[in-house]
mmCIF file of C-alpha atoms in Angstrom:
data_model
loop_
_atom_site.group_PDB
_atom_site.id
_atom_site.type_symbol
_atom_site.label_atom_id
_atom_site.label_comp_id
_atom_site.label_asym_id
_atom_site.label_seq_id
_atom_site.Cartn_x
_atom_site.Cartn_y
_atom_site.Cartn_z
ATOM 1 C CA MET A 1 25.749 -32.824 22.506
ATOM 2 C CA ASP A 2 26.180 -32.741 26.166
ATOM 3 C CA SER A 3 29.331 -31.211 27.580
ATOM 4 C CA PRO A 4 31.433 -33.411 29.667
ATOM 5 C CA PRO A 5 30.986 -32.794 33.360
ATOM 6 C CA ARG A 6 33.450 -30.383 34.979
ATOM 7 C CA ASN A 7 35.771 -31.595 37.602
ATOM 8 C CA PRO A 8 35.479 -29.983 41.028
ATOM 9 C CA PRO A 9 38.088 -27.261 41.722
ATOM 10 C CA SER A 10 41.244 -28.601 43.059
ATOM 11 C CA GLU A 11 42.861 -27.472 46.303
ATOM 12 C CA ALA A 12 45.638 -25.861 44.229
ATOM 13 C CA PHE A 13 43.059 -23.769 42.430
ATOM 14 C CA HIS A 14 41.590 -22.541 45.709
ATOM 15 C CA ALA A 15 45.024 -21.667 47.011
ATOM 16 C CA HIS A 16 45.717 -19.692 43.872
ATOM 17 C CA ASP A 17 42.491 -17.718 44.263
ATOM 18 C CA LEU A 18 43.330 -16.873 47.868
ATOM 19 C CA ALA A 19 46.757 -15.678 46.875
ATOM 20 C CA LEU A 20 45.312 -13.383 44.189
ATOM 21 C CA ALA A 21 42.831 -11.899 46.656
ATOM 22 C CA GLU A 22 45.587 -11.213 49.182
ATOM 23 C CA ASP A 23 47.739 -9.551 46.495
ATOM 24 C CA ASP A 24 44.819 -7.326 45.488
ATOM 25 C CA ALA A 25 44.271 -6.280 49.068
ATOM 26 C CA ASN A 26 47.926 -5.490 49.661
ATOM 27 C CA THR A 27 48.043 -3.522 46.403
ATOM 28 C CA GLN A 28 45.093 -1.320 47.562
ATOM 29 C CA VAL A 29 46.736 -0.628 50.904
ATOM 30 C CA THR A 30 50.056 0.230 49.254
ATOM 31 C CA GLU A 31 48.457 2.562 46.714
ATOM 32 C CA GLY A 32 46.138 4.314 49.204
ATOM 33 C CA THR A 33 48.608 4.838 52.023
ATOM 34 C CA SER A 34 52.380 5.223 51.972
ATOM 35 C CA ASP A 35 54.480 3.567 54.632
ATOM 36 C CA ASP A 36 55.187 6.961 56.267
ATOM 37 C CA ALA A 37 51.575 8.085 56.239
ATOM 38 C CA ARG A 38 50.050 4.777 57.232
ATOM 39 C CA PRO A 39 48.187 5.130 60.500
ATOM 40 C CA ALA A 40 49.525 3.275 63.466
ATOM 41 C CA GLY A 41 47.868 -0.078 63.811
ATOM 42 C CA LEU A 42 47.483 -0.662 60.039
ATOM 43 C CA MET A 43 49.345 -3.915 59.557
ATOM 44 C CA LYS A 44 49.537 -6.306 56.689
ATOM 45 C CA SER A 45 47.625 -9.394 57.499
ATOM 46 C CA GLY A 46 47.123 -12.475 55.610
ATOM 47 C CA GLY A 47 44.024 -14.309 54.894
ATOM 48 C CA GLY A 48 40.565 -12.835 55.233
ATOM 49 C CA GLY A 49 41.532 -10.052 57.743
ATOM 50 C CA ALA A 50 42.842 -7.564 55.143
ATOM 51 C CA MET A 51 39.562 -5.698 54.666
ATOM 52 C CA GLU A 52 39.039 -5.326 58.422
ATOM 53 C CA ASP A 53 42.541 -3.824 58.793
ATOM 54 C CA ILE A 54 41.819 -1.322 56.025
ATOM 55 C CA ALA A 55 38.576 -0.237 57.733
ATOM 56 C CA ALA A 56 40.292 0.117 61.100
ATOM 57 C CA ALA A 57 43.056 2.221 59.519
ATOM 58 C CA GLY A 58 40.455 4.472 57.971
ATOM 59 C CA ASP A 59 38.792 5.000 61.341
ATOM 60 C CA ASP A 60 42.121 5.883 62.966
ATOM 61 C CA LEU A 61 42.940 8.336 60.197
ATOM 62 C CA GLU A 62 39.564 10.044 60.588
ATOM 63 C CA LYS A 63 40.112 10.412 64.312
ATOM 64 C CA GLN A 64 43.500 12.073 63.747
ATOM 65 C CA LEU A 65 42.027 14.421 61.162
ATOM 66 C CA ASP A 66 39.206 15.333 63.578
ATOM 67 C CA TYR A 67 41.759 16.040 66.343
ATOM 68 C CA ALA A 68 43.764 18.284 64.011
ATOM 69 C CA ARG A 69 40.602 20.168 63.052
ATOM 70 C CA GLN A 70 39.680 20.682 66.734
ATOM 71 C CA LYS A 71 43.190 21.920 67.531
ATOM 72 C CA ARG A 72 43.096 24.458 64.686
ATOM 73 C CA LYS A 73 39.650 25.633 65.851
ATOM 74 C CA VAL A 74 40.957 26.231 69.403
ATOM 75 C CA GLN A 75 43.999 28.147 68.045
ATOM 76 C CA ARG A 76 41.744 30.340 65.893
ATOM 77 C CA ARG A 77 39.598 31.158 68.929
ATOM 78 C CA LYS A 78 42.715 32.013 70.965
ATOM 79 C CA ASN A 79 43.976 34.297 68.196
ATOM 80 C CA LEU A 80 40.589 36.010 68.024
ATOM 81 C CA TRP A 81 40.602 36.624 71.803
ATOM 82 C CA MET A 82 44.119 38.059 71.747
ATOM 83 C CA GLY A 83 43.275 40.315 68.823
ATOM 84 C CA GLY A 84 40.129 41.534 70.558
ATOM 85 C CA ILE A 85 41.975 42.362 73.780
ATOM 86 C CA PHE A 86 44.663 44.301 71.875
ATOM 87 C CA ALA A 87 42.037 46.261 69.934
ATOM 88 C CA LEU A 88 40.221 47.103 73.199
ATOM 89 C CA LEU A 89 43.448 48.419 74.776
ATOM 90 C CA VAL A 90 44.105 50.607 71.726
ATOM 91 C CA VAL A 91 40.573 52.038 71.897
ATOM 92 C CA LEU A 92 40.894 52.796 75.636
ATOM 93 C CA LEU A 93 44.237 54.540 75.057
ATOM 94 C CA LEU A 94 42.719 56.701 72.328
ATOM 95 C CA VAL A 95 39.787 57.602 74.607
ATOM 96 C CA VAL A 96 42.171 58.696 77.399
ATOM 97 C CA ILE A 97 44.284 60.805 75.006
ATOM 98 C CA ILE A 98 41.245 62.493 73.470
ATOM 99 C CA SER A 99 39.673 63.176 76.901
ATOM 100 C CA SER A 100 42.896 64.713 78.208
ATOM 101 C CA ALA A 101 43.280 66.921 75.139
ATOM 102 C CA THR A 102 39.657 68.048 75.409
ATOM 103 C CA ALA A 103 40.030 68.941 79.101
ATOM 104 C CA LYS A 104 43.200 70.963 78.463
ATOM 105 C CA ASN A 105 41.569 72.809 75.579
ATOM 106 C CA LYS A 106 38.545 73.629 77.714
ATOM 107 C CA SER A 107 40.714 74.943 80.563
ATOM 108 C CA SER A 108 42.775 77.029 78.143
ATOM 109 C CA LYS A 109 39.664 78.558 76.632
ATOM 110 C CA SER A 110 38.269 79.411 80.076
ATOM 111 C CA LYS A 111 41.465 81.166 81.139
ATOM 112 C CA SER A 112 41.740 82.979 77.817
ATOM 113 C CA SER A 113 38.162 84.161 78.219
ATOM 114 C CA ALA A 114 38.945 85.518 81.670
ATOM 115 C CA VAL A 115 41.920 87.478 80.365
ATOM 116 C CA ASP A 116 40.090 88.847 77.314
ATOM 117 C CA HIS A 117 37.117 90.098 79.309
ATOM 118 C CA GLY A 118 39.383 91.921 81.756
ATOM 119 C CA ASP A 119 36.617 92.420 84.304
ATOM 120 C CA ASN A 120 36.060 91.166 87.831
ATOM 121 C CA SER A 121 32.411 90.206 87.788
ATOM 122 C CA TYR A 122 32.030 86.458 87.825
ATOM 123 C CA SER A 123 30.427 84.465 84.987
ATOM 124 C CA THR A 124 27.050 85.553 83.649
ATOM 125 C CA SER A 125 24.010 83.304 83.310
ATOM 126 C CA GLU A 126 24.714 82.796 79.619
ATOM 127 C CA ASP A 127 28.354 81.770 80.179
ATOM 128 C CA ALA A 128 28.061 79.667 83.304
ATOM 129 C CA GLY A 129 24.382 78.862 83.736
ATOM 130 C CA SER A 130 24.010 80.877 86.927
ATOM 131 C CA SER A 131 20.746 80.912 88.804
ATOM 132 C CA TYR A 132 20.051 84.616 88.411
ATOM 133 C CA SER A 133 20.304 87.038 85.529
ATOM 134 C CA SER A 134 19.826 90.792 85.389
ATOM 135 C CA SER A 135 16.804 92.363 87.042
ATOM 136 C CA SER A 136 13.526 92.686 85.225
ATOM 137 C CA ASP A 137 11.602 95.933 84.821
ATOM 138 C CA SER A 138 9.810 95.252 88.107
ATOM 139 C CA GLY A 139 13.138 95.212 89.879
ATOM 140 C CA GLU A 140 12.941 91.537 90.837
ATOM 141 C CA PRO A 141 15.597 89.047 89.796
ATOM 142 C CA MET A 142 14.739 86.859 86.842
ATOM 143 C CA VAL A 143 15.391 83.169 87.435
ATOM 144 C CA THR A 144 16.940 81.480 84.444
ATOM 145 C CA SER A 145 16.346 77.911 83.445
ATOM 146 C CA GLY A 146 18.831 75.172 82.670
ATOM 147 C CA SER A 147 20.885 75.438 85.862
ATOM 148 C CA SER A 148 22.679 72.184 86.692
ATOM 149 C CA ASP A 149 25.540 70.782 88.743
ATOM 150 C CA GLU A 150 27.674 70.674 85.619
ATOM 151 C CA ASP A 151 27.014 74.359 84.908
ATOM 152 C CA GLU A 152 27.873 75.260 88.514
ATOM 153 C CA SER A 153 31.117 73.295 88.264
ATOM 154 C CA GLU A 154 32.032 75.110 85.054
ATOM 155 C CA SER A 155 31.181 78.445 86.677
ATOM 156 C CA SER A 156 33.409 77.624 89.648
ATOM 157 C CA SER A 157 36.239 76.757 87.253
ATOM 158 C CA VAL A 158 35.829 80.095 85.457
ATOM 159 C CA GLU A 159 35.848 81.937 88.785
ATOM 160 C CA SER A 160 39.025 80.139 89.832
ATOM 161 C CA ASP A 161 40.695 81.032 86.531
ATOM 162 C CA ARG A 162 39.661 84.655 86.963
ATOM 163 C CA ASP A 163 41.166 84.673 90.462
ATOM 164 C CA VAL A 164 44.469 83.363 89.115
ATOM 165 C CA VAL A 165 44.578 85.975 86.370
ATOM 166 C CA TYR A 166 43.636 88.756 88.776
ATOM 167 C CA VAL A 167 46.215 87.735 91.382
ATOM 168 C CA ASP A 168 48.918 87.469 88.707
ATOM 169 C CA GLN A 169 48.237 90.972 87.470
ATOM 170 C CA LEU A 170 47.791 92.323 90.995
ATOM 171 C CA VAL A 171 51.234 91.111 92.069
ATOM 172 C CA GLU A 172 52.919 92.191 88.835
ATOM 173 C CA TYR A 173 51.381 95.653 89.121
ATOM 174 C CA ALA A 174 52.493 96.044 92.744
ATOM 175 C CA LEU A 175 56.061 94.988 91.958
ATOM 176 C CA SER A 176 56.323 97.270 88.943
ATOM 177 C CA LYS A 177 55.014 100.260 90.939
ATOM 178 C CA SER A 178 57.330 99.826 93.930
ATOM 179 C CA PRO A 179 60.013 102.547 94.015
ATOM 180 C CA SER A 180 62.126 100.242 96.206
ATOM 181 C CA LEU A 181 62.487 97.505 93.594
ATOM 182 C CA HIS A 182 63.142 99.731 90.575
ATOM 183 C CA MET A 183 61.375 97.096 88.511
ATOM 184 C CA ASP A 184 59.868 98.338 85.274
ATOM 185 C CA GLN A 185 57.920 96.093 82.915
ATOM 186 C CA ASN A 186 61.058 95.031 81.035
ATOM 187 C CA LYS A 187 62.776 93.854 84.224
ATOM 188 C CA LEU A 188 59.593 92.104 85.287
ATOM 189 C CA ASP A 189 59.429 90.265 81.966
ATOM 190 C CA GLN A 190 63.072 89.255 82.342
ATOM 191 C CA LEU A 191 62.371 87.922 85.831
ATOM 192 C CA LEU A 192 59.472 85.809 84.574
ATOM 193 C CA ASN A 193 61.536 84.370 81.727
ATOM 194 C CA GLN A 194 64.544 83.398 83.845
ATOM 195 C CA PRO A 195 65.231 79.886 85.144
ATOM 196 C CA MET A 196 64.036 79.147 88.670
ATOM 197 C CA THR A 197 65.396 81.889 90.948
ATOM 198 C CA PRO A 198 64.381 82.970 94.473
ATOM 199 C CA GLN A 199 62.557 85.906 92.864
ATOM 200 C CA LEU A 200 60.577 83.671 90.530
ATOM 201 C CA GLN A 201 59.891 81.212 93.346
ATOM 202 C CA ALA A 202 58.509 84.043 95.469
ATOM 203 C CA MET A 203 56.274 85.294 92.691
ATOM 204 C CA GLU A 204 54.980 81.820 91.856
ATOM 205 C CA TYR A 205 54.244 81.198 95.527
ATOM 206 C CA MET A 206 52.203 84.388 95.768
ATOM 207 C CA THR A 207 50.213 83.719 92.610
ATOM 208 C CA SER A 208 49.542 80.031 93.225
ATOM 209 C CA ASP A 209 49.795 79.194 96.957
ATOM 210 C CA ASP A 210 49.047 82.520 98.618
ATOM 211 C CA LYS A 211 45.467 83.038 97.452
ATOM 212 C CA LYS A 212 43.941 82.843 100.922
ATOM 213 C CA TYR A 213 46.013 85.783 102.127
ATOM 214 C CA LEU A 214 45.358 87.808 98.966
ATOM 215 C CA ASN A 215 41.632 87.068 99.047
ATOM 216 C CA ALA A 216 40.913 90.184 101.125
ATOM 217 C CA LEU A 217 42.480 92.373 98.462
ATOM 218 C CA LEU A 218 40.593 90.464 95.787
ATOM 219 C CA GLN A 219 37.257 91.050 97.485
ATOM 220 C CA THR A 220 38.018 94.697 98.151
ATOM 221 C CA HIS A 221 38.697 95.477 94.506
ATOM 222 C CA MET A 222 36.617 92.858 92.716
ATOM 223 C CA SER A 223 33.785 95.258 91.950
ATOM 224 C CA ALA A 224 35.941 97.616 89.895
ATOM 225 C CA GLU A 225 35.750 97.280 86.118
ATOM 226 C CA PRO A 226 37.687 96.759 83.998
ATOM 227 C CA LEU A 227 40.601 94.845 85.573
ATOM 228 C CA GLY A 228 43.163 97.547 84.795
ATOM 229 C CA GLU A 229 41.149 100.089 86.802
ATOM 230 C CA ALA A 230 40.726 97.608 89.662
ATOM 231 C CA ILE A 231 44.410 97.099 90.305
ATOM 232 C CA GLN A 232 45.057 100.821 90.006
ATOM 233 C CA THR A 233 42.737 101.443 92.944
ATOM 234 C CA LEU A 234 45.287 99.859 95.302
ATOM 235 C CA SER A 235 46.563 102.264 97.905
ATOM 236 C CA LEU A 236 50.287 102.855 98.397
ATOM 237 C CA ARG A 237 50.101 101.042 101.740
ATOM 238 C CA GLN A 238 48.541 97.987 100.049
ATOM 239 C CA ILE A 239 51.251 98.045 97.390
ATOM 240 C CA ASP A 240 53.935 98.256 100.092
ATOM 241 C CA THR A 241 52.341 95.327 101.931
ATOM 242 C CA LEU A 242 52.410 93.174 98.805
ATOM 243 C CA VAL A 243 55.977 94.181 97.988
ATOM 244 C CA GLU A 244 57.199 93.479 101.532
ATOM 245 C CA ARG A 245 55.571 90.050 101.424
ATOM 246 C CA TYR A 246 57.281 89.379 98.092
ATOM 247 C CA ALA A 247 60.666 90.517 99.475
ATOM 248 C CA VAL A 248 60.296 88.313 102.583
ATOM 249 C CA LEU A 249 59.565 85.336 100.332
ATOM 250 C CA VAL A 250 62.650 86.142 98.244
ATOM 251 C CA LEU A 251 64.680 86.259 101.469
ATOM 252 C CA TYR A 252 63.218 82.901 102.502
ATOM 253 C CA PHE A 253 64.046 81.166 99.205
ATOM 254 C CA SER A 254 67.470 82.865 98.899
ATOM 255 C CA LEU A 255 68.480 81.583 102.337
ATOM 256 C CA ASN A 256 67.131 78.056 101.700
ATOM 257 C CA GLY A 257 64.230 78.421 104.090
ATOM 258 C CA HIS A 258 63.217 74.756 103.814
ATOM 259 C CA ASP A 259 66.418 73.895 105.746
ATOM 260 C CA TRP A 260 66.044 76.501 108.469
ATOM 261 C CA ASN A 261 66.452 75.074 111.946
ATOM 262 C CA LYS A 262 66.917 71.545 110.537
ATOM 263 C CA SER A 263 68.577 70.436 113.781
ATOM 264 C CA GLY A 264 65.564 71.602 115.780
ATOM 265 C CA LEU A 265 67.700 73.466 118.308
ATOM 266 C CA ARG A 266 65.710 76.700 117.955
ATOM 267 C CA PRO A 267 61.965 77.300 118.298
ATOM 268 C CA ALA A 268 60.088 76.548 115.087
ATOM 269 C CA ILE A 269 58.931 79.692 113.292
ATOM 270 C CA PRO A 270 55.648 79.504 111.352
ATOM 271 C CA VAL A 271 56.359 80.695 107.825
ATOM 272 C CA LEU A 272 54.729 80.266 104.408
ATOM 273 C CA ASN A 273 51.220 80.424 105.785
ATOM 274 C CA SER A 274 48.177 82.521 104.981
ATOM 275 C CA GLU A 275 48.808 84.951 107.830
ATOM 276 C CA SER A 276 50.471 88.335 107.543
ATOM 277 C CA ILE A 277 54.283 88.254 107.619
ATOM 278 C CA CYS A 278 53.936 90.083 110.944
ATOM 279 C CA GLU A 279 52.758 86.749 112.387
ATOM 280 C CA TRP A 280 55.755 84.768 111.135
ATOM 281 C CA ASN A 281 57.520 84.720 114.500
ATOM 282 C CA THR A 282 57.935 83.206 117.928
ATOM 283 C CA VAL A 283 58.268 85.127 121.191
ATOM 284 C CA ASP A 284 61.870 86.148 120.525
ATOM 285 C CA SER A 285 62.608 85.279 116.856
ATOM 286 C CA GLY A 286 61.316 85.682 113.344
ATOM 287 C CA LEU A 287 59.637 88.684 111.709
ATOM 288 C CA LYS A 288 58.008 91.481 113.666
ATOM 289 C CA CYS A 289 56.198 94.597 112.531
ATOM 290 C CA SER A 290 55.533 98.092 113.742
ATOM 291 C CA THR A 291 52.053 99.336 114.593
ATOM 292 C CA ASP A 292 51.368 100.387 111.002
ATOM 293 C CA GLY A 293 52.151 96.878 109.670
ATOM 294 C CA SER A 294 55.606 97.658 108.261
ATOM 295 C CA LEU A 295 58.369 95.136 108.840
ATOM 296 C CA ASP A 296 60.399 96.254 111.844
ATOM 297 C CA VAL A 297 62.610 93.305 112.906
ATOM 298 C CA ILE A 298 64.314 90.417 111.106
ATOM 299 C CA ASP A 299 65.706 88.047 113.730
ATOM 300 C CA PHE A 300 66.998 84.625 112.676
ATOM 301 C CA THR A 301 70.048 84.281 114.897
ATOM 302 C CA ALA A 302 71.500 80.728 114.773
ATOM 303 C CA TYR A 303 68.730 79.317 112.593
ATOM 304 C CA GLU A 304 71.133 77.475 110.252
ATOM 305 C CA LEU A 305 70.480 79.831 107.351
ATOM 306 C CA SER A 306 72.558 79.275 104.210
ATOM 307 C CA GLY A 307 72.665 80.895 100.801
ATOM 308 C CA THR A 308 73.091 84.581 99.971
ATOM 309 C CA LEU A 309 71.436 87.830 101.005
ATOM 310 C CA PRO A 310 69.167 89.150 98.214
ATOM 311 C CA THR A 311 69.117 92.751 97.040
ATOM 312 C CA GLU A 312 65.391 92.838 97.878
ATOM 313 C CA ILE A 313 66.378 93.389 101.506
ATOM 314 C CA GLY A 314 66.419 97.094 100.613
ATOM 315 C CA VAL A 315 62.614 97.029 100.333
ATOM 316 C CA PHE A 316 62.085 97.186 104.103
ATOM 317 C CA LYS A 317 62.293 100.948 104.548
ATOM 318 C CA ALA A 318 61.021 100.889 108.145
ATOM 319 C CA LEU A 319 63.355 98.092 109.255
ATOM 320 C CA ARG A 320 65.207 98.835 112.497
ATOM 321 C CA VAL A 321 66.834 95.507 113.391
ATOM 322 C CA ILE A 322 68.655 92.826 111.370
ATOM 323 C CA PHE A 323 69.885 89.849 113.393
ATOM 324 C CA LEU A 324 71.215 87.234 110.970
ATOM 325 C CA ASP A 325 74.323 86.308 112.936
ATOM 326 C CA ARG A 326 75.662 82.801 113.650
ATOM 327 C CA ASN A 327 74.477 81.169 110.455
ATOM 328 C CA GLU A 328 76.132 79.948 107.247
ATOM 329 C CA ILE A 329 75.321 82.838 104.922
ATOM 330 C CA THR A 330 77.746 83.323 102.032
ATOM 331 C CA GLY A 331 78.379 85.956 99.370
ATOM 332 C CA PRO A 332 78.640 89.753 99.697
ATOM 333 C CA ILE A 333 76.729 92.236 101.824
ATOM 334 C CA PRO A 334 74.139 93.815 99.492
ATOM 335 C CA SER A 335 74.724 97.533 98.988
ATOM 336 C CA GLU A 336 70.919 97.962 99.178
ATOM 337 C CA ILE A 337 71.187 97.717 102.961
ATOM 338 C CA GLY A 338 72.532 101.272 102.749
ATOM 339 C CA VAL A 339 69.026 102.602 101.941
ATOM 340 C CA LEU A 340 67.567 101.314 105.235
ATOM 341 C CA SER A 341 67.715 104.718 106.884
ATOM 342 C CA GLN A 342 65.891 103.557 110.031
ATOM 343 C CA LEU A 343 68.274 100.679 110.729
ATOM 344 C CA ARG A 344 69.751 100.727 114.258
ATOM 345 C CA ASN A 345 71.239 97.244 114.694
ATOM 346 C CA LEU A 346 73.019 95.255 111.978
ATOM 347 C CA TYR A 347 74.396 91.895 113.146
ATOM 348 C CA LEU A 348 75.911 89.706 110.425
ATOM 349 C CA ASP A 349 78.789 88.201 112.416
ATOM 350 C CA HIS A 350 79.822 84.530 112.476
ATOM 351 C CA ASN A 351 78.820 83.741 108.910
ATOM 352 C CA GLN A 352 80.793 83.095 105.725
ATOM 353 C CA LEU A 353 80.242 86.473 104.074
ATOM 354 C CA SER A 354 82.905 87.608 101.617
ATOM 355 C CA GLY A 355 83.813 90.559 99.437
ATOM 356 C CA VAL A 356 84.252 94.237 100.194
ATOM 357 C CA ILE A 357 82.013 95.917 102.774
ATOM 358 C CA PRO A 358 79.914 98.330 100.672
ATOM 359 C CA ASP A 359 80.519 102.056 101.081
ATOM 360 C CA GLU A 360 76.725 102.568 100.987
ATOM 361 C CA LEU A 361 76.601 101.595 104.663
ATOM 362 C CA THR A 362 77.822 105.079 105.442
ATOM 363 C CA HIS A 363 74.242 106.272 104.776
ATOM 364 C CA LEU A 364 72.954 104.400 107.832
ATOM 365 C CA ASP A 365 72.664 107.574 109.887
ATOM 366 C CA ASN A 366 70.639 105.953 112.681
ATOM 367 C CA LEU A 367 72.877 102.925 113.135
ATOM 368 C CA LEU A 368 73.858 102.347 116.780
ATOM 369 C CA SER A 369 75.702 99.045 116.631
ATOM 370 C CA THR A 370 76.990 96.593 114.077
ATOM 371 C CA ARG A 371 78.852 93.287 114.160
ATOM 372 C CA LEU A 372 80.571 92.086 110.998
ATOM 373 C CA ASP A 373 83.352 89.992 112.560
ATOM 374 C CA ASN A 374 84.154 86.330 111.932
ATOM 375 C CA ASN A 375 83.535 86.517 108.208
ATOM 376 C CA ASN A 376 85.780 86.790 105.149
ATOM 377 C CA LEU A 377 85.083 90.470 104.534
ATOM 378 C CA THR A 378 87.488 93.239 103.605
ATOM 379 C CA GLY A 379 87.078 97.007 103.553
ATOM 380 C CA ASN A 380 87.546 100.265 105.421
ATOM 381 C CA LEU A 381 85.107 100.855 108.257
ATOM 382 C CA THR A 382 87.170 103.848 109.390
ATOM 383 C CA LYS A 383 85.994 105.673 106.287
ATOM 384 C CA ILE A 384 82.468 104.218 106.355
ATOM 385 C CA PHE A 385 81.663 104.656 110.051
ATOM 386 C CA CYS A 386 84.422 106.108 112.227
ATOM 387 C CA ASP A 387 84.917 109.355 110.276
ATOM 388 C CA ASN A 388 81.239 109.994 109.618
ATOM 389 C CA HIS A 389 79.171 108.721 112.549
ATOM 390 C CA ASN A 390 79.092 110.236 115.978
ATOM 391 C CA GLY A 391 76.089 108.252 117.176
ATOM 392 C CA ILE A 392 77.373 104.714 116.579
ATOM 393 C CA ASN A 393 78.659 103.211 119.832
ATOM 394 C CA SER A 394 79.544 99.605 119.005
ATOM 395 C CA ILE A 395 81.398 98.235 115.962
ATOM 396 C CA GLU A 396 83.040 94.819 115.727
ATOM 397 C CA ALA A 397 84.951 93.584 112.681
ATOM 398 C CA ASP A 398 87.921 91.419 111.654
ATOM 399 C CA CYS A 399 90.513 94.099 112.366
ATOM 400 C CA PHE A 400 92.946 92.120 114.548
ATOM 401 C CA MET A 401 95.393 90.749 111.975
ATOM 402 C CA ASP A 402 98.376 92.723 110.703
ATOM 403 C CA PRO A 403 97.576 93.987 108.185
ATOM 404 C CA PRO A 404 93.923 93.781 109.170
ATOM 405 C CA GLU A 405 91.336 92.367 106.816
ATOM 406 C CA VAL A 406 89.122 95.283 107.772
ATOM 407 C CA GLU A 407 90.465 98.684 108.760
ATOM 408 C CA CYS A 408 88.581 100.101 111.712
ATOM 409 C CA SER A 409 89.967 102.773 114.009
ATOM 410 C CA CYS A 410 86.849 102.979 116.162
ATOM 411 C CA CYS A 411 85.962 99.287 116.540
ATOM 412 C CA LEU A 412 85.037 98.311 120.062
ATOM 413 C CA SER A 413 86.316 94.790 119.451
ATOM 414 C CA CYS A 414 88.429 93.239 116.706
ATOM 415 C CA GLY A 415 87.921 89.666 115.582
ATOM 416 C CA GLY A 416 89.918 87.725 113.028
ATOM 417 C CA VAL A 417 92.194 85.931 115.496
#
């Protein structure tokens, strides 16, 4: 039996179907994307545009995800670059530290080798790669292989270290053997272990900055072996020369030589150079020597000297003249001046000297004139000079006040006004 024909769908039926489809679409959007996470531009739309909106929202979301991925990739690259730069800096720092430590160790070993060998012949072909070794049976020099600029540089370094060691021991030996200094090994060790003093400054200058002057002595005695025998071949005159140079340097540092003549009112005196101390002078000032090279005159009148007079002034046994007047010297008069038996003129006036005039000045048998006035000294020159010296013809001291600061019955002139 045939079914009755169906009626065409009504408009209400079609409207119902459209409503169901819209609800399904809205449900999918709500379930797939929350309101907070929904990409911008994803809007509810009615009718047949729901699917297109969903597709557009998906495209926007993919673009944002791709942007986030690119941003993270750039950040990772930046972090990798920063980490690489930091690692490179650490490696460079380690290389510098290791290189410095290696260089110091090499220098220390070279110097230690020079001391241990104790000889004065420079590095052998085995040690420094020199061009020549010992002679063959035929008497001709044998040329060694493997010579290079690096080997020559190392050889030069060893030679320099040997020079330093030799000069150190040369100066120490001369100072310890000088009867004027009374410096045995114990006193020398004490001097070297003290804080910076004029004595230590003088010694360091000689052993580090005075090599050009000492080179002649080095060459003269370099052939002697071992080192101990070499320095013992010095003559007494050579020892005296070294000791006088040391004492002059002590005088320079004690009296603040770097400030001498700072106003420029006096002629500049060349000091601290590679010449003999006999050349440290101008026409009428400075240091002058006798014909045998011994220091004869110390003349620094009005050169703005300050500081104190060192005891090493007693080293200059041949000294005849001391002109240190009109300066700013402080402290006492060293008693060691009393051993300068050749002294004829002693001018220390117009300074700031203080203390008691030493009785040892009575031993200055050849003294002809002295000026000690305009200081802060006390003492009895009547006992030191007037009662014991017939040859002295001119003495000036601060003997004017009552009671006088200095007693002097034979003073030609009394200061202290």
